[in-house]
Coordinates of C-alpha atoms in Angstrom, one line a residue:
M271 CA -21.3 13.3 -3.7
A272 CA -20.0 10.9 -1.1
Q273 CA -22.4 9.2 1.2
W274 CA -21.6 7.9 4.7
L275 CA -22.1 4.3 5.9
S276 CA -22.5 3.5 9.5
C277 CA -20.0 0.6 10.3
T278 CA -19.0 -1.4 13.3
V279 CA -15.4 -2.2 14.4
T280 CA -14.7 -5.9 14.4
D281 CA -11.0 -5.9 15.2
N282 CA -8.1 -3.5 16.1
H283 CA -4.8 -5.3 15.8
H284 CA -1.8 -3.5 17.1
W285 CA 1.4 -4.4 15.3
H286 CA 3.3 -2.1 17.8
A287 CA 2.6 1.0 19.8
N288 CA 2.1 3.3 16.7
L289 CA 0.9 0.9 14.0
F290 CA -2.4 -0.9 13.8
S291 CA -4.9 -2.6 11.5
L292 CA -8.5 -1.6 11.9
K293 CA -11.3 -3.9 10.6
V294 CA -14.9 -2.8 10.3
K295 CA -18.1 -4.5 9.2
A296 CA -19.9 -2.6 6.5
P297 CA -22.9 -3.1 4.3
H298 CA -22.2 -4.5 0.8
F299 CA -19.3 -2.3 -0.5
D300 CA -17.9 -2.3 -4.0
F301 CA -14.5 -0.9 -4.8
I302 CA -11.4 -1.6 -7.0
A303 CA -8.2 -2.7 -5.3
G304 CA -6.0 0.3 -4.8
Q305 CA -8.8 2.7 -4.0
F306 CA -9.3 4.7 -0.8
V307 CA -12.2 5.9 1.4
R308 CA -12.6 8.4 4.2
L309 CA -13.0 7.3 7.8
A310 CA -14.9 9.6 10.2
L311 CA -15.6 10.0 13.9
D312 CA -17.7 12.5 15.7
T313 CA -15.9 14.2 18.5
P314 CA -16.9 17.0 21.0
S315 CA -15.0 19.4 18.6
G316 CA -16.9 18.2 15.6
R317 CA -16.5 15.5 12.9
V318 CA -12.9 14.4 12.1
Q319 CA -12.2 12.5 8.8
R320 CA -9.2 11.3 6.8
A321 CA -8.6 9.3 3.7
Y322 CA -7.2 5.7 4.1
S323 CA -6.6 3.0 1.4
L324 CA -8.4 -0.3 1.7
V325 CA -6.1 -3.2 2.6
N326 CA -8.7 -5.9 2.1
S327 CA -9.5 -7.2 -1.4
P328 CA -12.8 -6.6 -3.1
G329 CA -15.5 -9.1 -2.2
Q330 CA -14.4 -9.6 1.4
N331 CA -16.9 -9.1 4.2
E332 CA -14.8 -6.7 6.3
L333 CA -13.1 -3.5 5.3
E334 CA -9.5 -3.2 6.6
F335 CA -7.1 -0.3 7.0
L336 CA -3.4 0.0 8.0
V337 CA -2.9 3.1 10.1
S338 CA 0.2 4.7 11.6
T339 CA -0.6 6.8 14.7
V340 CA 0.4 10.4 14.4
A341 CA 1.0 11.7 18.0
D342 CA -0.6 15.1 17.3
G343 CA -3.1 13.9 14.7
N344 CA -6.8 14.6 14.9
L345 CA -8.0 11.2 13.9
S346 CA -5.4 8.4 14.1
P347 CA -5.0 8.5 17.9
L348 CA -8.8 8.1 18.2
L349 CA -8.9 5.2 15.7
Q350 CA -6.1 3.5 17.6
Q351 CA -8.4 3.5 20.7
L352 CA -11.4 1.9 19.0
K353 CA -12.6 -1.4 20.3
M354 CA -14.8 -4.2 18.9
G355 CA -18.4 -3.0 18.7
D356 CA -17.5 0.7 18.4
N357 CA -19.1 2.7 15.6
I358 CA -17.3 4.4 12.8
E359 CA -18.4 6.0 9.5
V360 CA -17.0 5.1 6.1
S361 CA -17.5 7.2 2.9
Q362 CA -19.0 5.7 -0.2
P363 CA -18.1 5.3 -3.0
A364 CA -14.4 4.5 -2.9
S365 CA -12.1 6.9 -4.9
G366 CA -8.8 7.0 -6.7
F367 CA -7.1 5.8 -9.8
F368 CA -4.1 4.0 -8.2
I369 CA -5.5 0.8 -9.6
L370 CA -4.2 -1.9 -11.9
D371 CA -6.6 -1.0 -14.7
E372 CA -4.6 2.2 -15.1
V373 CA -1.3 0.4 -15.4
P374 CA -0.1 -0.8 -18.9
D375 CA 1.2 -4.3 -19.4
G376 CA 4.9 -5.1 -18.8
N377 CA 7.3 -7.9 -18.2
N378 CA 7.4 -7.3 -14.5
L379 CA 5.5 -5.2 -12.0
W380 CA 7.3 -3.4 -9.2
L381 CA 5.1 -2.5 -6.1
I382 CA 7.3 -0.1 -4.2
S383 CA 6.1 1.3 -0.9
S384 CA 7.1 2.9 2.3
G385 CA 5.3 2.5 5.7
T386 CA 1.5 2.2 5.4
G387 CA 1.8 2.7 1.7
I388 CA 2.0 -1.0 1.3
G389 CA -1.8 -1.1 2.0
P390 CA -3.1 -0.8 -1.6
Y391 CA -0.7 -3.5 -2.8
L392 CA -2.0 -6.0 -0.3
S393 CA -5.5 -5.4 -1.7
M394 CA -4.2 -6.0 -5.2
L395 CA -2.4 -9.2 -4.3
G396 CA -5.8 -10.6 -3.2
T397 CA -7.2 -10.2 -6.7
H398 CA -6.9 -12.7 -9.7
G399 CA -6.0 -10.1 -12.3
I400 CA -2.6 -9.2 -11.0
W401 CA -1.4 -12.8 -11.2
Q402 CA -2.8 -13.3 -14.7
R403 CA -1.2 -10.1 -16.2
F404 CA 2.3 -10.1 -14.8
K405 CA 4.8 -12.9 -14.9
H406 CA 6.9 -11.4 -12.1
I407 CA 5.7 -9.2 -9.3
V408 CA 8.2 -7.5 -6.9
L409 CA 6.8 -6.1 -3.6
V410 CA 9.3 -3.7 -2.0
H411 CA 8.5 -2.4 1.5
T412 CA 10.8 0.1 3.2
V413 CA 10.3 0.8 6.9
R414 CA 12.4 2.1 9.9
T415 CA 12.2 -0.9 12.2
V416 CA 11.4 -4.6 11.9
A417 CA 8.2 -4.2 13.8
D418 CA 6.9 -2.0 11.0
L419 CA 7.0 -5.0 8.5
A420 CA 3.3 -5.7 8.8
Y421 CA 1.4 -8.5 7.0
R422 CA 4.4 -10.7 6.4
E423 CA 2.4 -13.9 7.0
Y424 CA -0.1 -12.8 4.3
I425 CA 2.7 -12.0 1.9
H426 CA 4.3 -15.4 2.5
N427 CA 1.0 -17.1 1.9
C428 CA 0.8 -15.3 -1.5
Q429 CA 4.2 -16.5 -2.3
R430 CA 3.2 -20.1 -1.5
Q431 CA 0.1 -19.8 -3.5
Y432 CA 1.9 -18.4 -6.6
P433 CA 5.4 -19.9 -6.4
G434 CA 8.1 -18.2 -8.3
Q435 CA 5.8 -15.3 -9.3
L436 CA 6.0 -12.9 -6.2
Y437 CA 9.3 -11.6 -4.8
Y438 CA 9.1 -9.8 -1.5
Q439 CA 12.0 -7.5 -0.5
P440 CA 11.9 -5.7 2.9
I441 CA 14.1 -2.8 3.6
V442 CA 14.8 -1.8 7.2
T443 CA 16.8 1.4 7.6
R444 CA 17.3 1.6 11.4
E445 CA 17.8 -2.0 12.4
A446 CA 19.7 -5.0 11.1
H447 CA 17.3 -7.8 9.9
S448 CA 18.2 -11.0 8.0
G449 CA 17.1 -10.8 4.4
A450 CA 16.4 -7.1 4.5
L451 CA 18.3 -4.3 2.7
D452 CA 19.2 -1.2 4.7
K453 CA 19.6 1.7 2.3
R454 CA 17.2 4.3 0.9
I455 CA 15.3 3.1 -2.2
P456 CA 16.8 5.6 -4.7
E457 CA 20.3 4.6 -3.6
L458 CA 19.5 0.9 -3.9
I459 CA 18.1 1.5 -7.5
Q460 CA 21.0 3.7 -8.6
T461 CA 23.6 1.1 -7.5
N462 CA 21.5 -1.8 -8.9
E463 CA 21.5 -3.4 -5.5
L464 CA 17.7 -3.6 -5.4
Q465 CA 17.4 -5.0 -8.9
H466 CA 20.1 -7.6 -8.1
A467 CA 18.5 -8.6 -4.9
C468 CA 15.1 -9.1 -6.6
A469 CA 16.6 -10.7 -9.7
Q470 CA 14.5 -8.3 -11.9
T471 CA 15.2 -5.4 -14.2
L472 CA 14.0 -1.9 -14.1
D473 CA 13.7 -0.9 -17.7
E474 CA 11.2 0.2 -20.4
Q475 CA 9.5 -3.2 -20.1
S476 CA 8.8 -2.7 -16.4
Q477 CA 5.8 -1.2 -14.7
I478 CA 6.5 0.6 -11.4
M479 CA 3.9 1.7 -8.8
L480 CA 5.1 4.1 -6.0
C481 CA 3.1 4.6 -2.8
G482 CA 4.1 6.1 0.5
N483 CA 6.3 8.9 1.8
P484 CA 6.1 11.8 -0.7
Q485 CA 9.9 12.3 -0.5
M486 CA 10.5 8.7 -1.4
I487 CA 8.1 9.0 -4.3
T488 CA 9.5 12.2 -5.6
E489 CA 13.2 11.0 -5.4
T490 CA 12.5 7.6 -6.8
R491 CA 10.4 8.9 -9.7
T492 CA 13.0 11.5 -10.6
L493 CA 15.7 8.8 -10.6
L494 CA 13.6 6.5 -12.7
E495 CA 13.0 9.3 -15.2
T496 CA 16.8 9.8 -15.6
M497 CA 16.9 6.1 -16.5
G498 CA 14.5 6.7 -19.4
L499 CA 11.2 5.7 -17.7
K500 CA 8.2 7.9 -18.0
K501 CA 5.3 8.7 -15.7
N502 CA 2.1 6.9 -16.7
L503 CA -0.6 9.2 -17.8
R504 CA -4.0 8.4 -19.2
R505 CA -3.3 10.0 -22.5
A506 CA 0.3 9.0 -22.6
P507 CA 1.0 5.5 -21.1
G508 CA 4.3 5.2 -19.4
N509 CA 6.1 3.1 -16.7
I510 CA 5.6 5.0 -13.4
T511 CA 2.2 5.1 -11.6
V512 CA 2.1 7.2 -8.4
E513 CA 0.0 7.5 -5.3
Q514 CA 0.6 10.2 -2.8
Y515 CA -0.3 8.3 0.4
W516 CA 1.0 9.8 3.6
K517 CA -1.5 9.8 6.5

């Protein structure tokens, strides 16, 4: 049964009006990159809680979460207003199997995300194991506007630290942006535009993780299956590992 830790907000960085990163100081907290916890606040109407993936990597002193504000949401607008020193509760232990331990080996690893679904991948990139297991890692992040492309400095630092191993491909669907593609992920895969841009294949020797908008996940998974790739199951290892992450 989950327990609750009393934590303190240390930073609330606003990428833009509806996207922010919340950092909290917690007691010693063990988890596996890719897992999620629940954040909770007490309100006059009662306790409100939601699940969010951890953006920070294991072993770091602060827990970090990438949150998109939902205008009529019960929790995200309250989280957006939190300031340094405010209290928040975090569930323990962390949960979920969207982790690299569940992913078979492959020639390349595709980390495909939309919106805040990039969060678990940022946590994974801060671990040693991912760089030791996969020769090529492709991080794909599709968003609506350029301002939604969070953590670009962190991603570029990873590229500098592991030259030639990580390829970052942003996709911006509602604005023109240098270096970004501008179509939906299934279309980019079907026309081979994504594979060409990233200089990597999507075949039976690939491992693909999908996280973000459920529609993107469903359509991309269906397309990949028509290409001969299979969903990764514990009893039947395959190529496609999925996380339904839409908060």
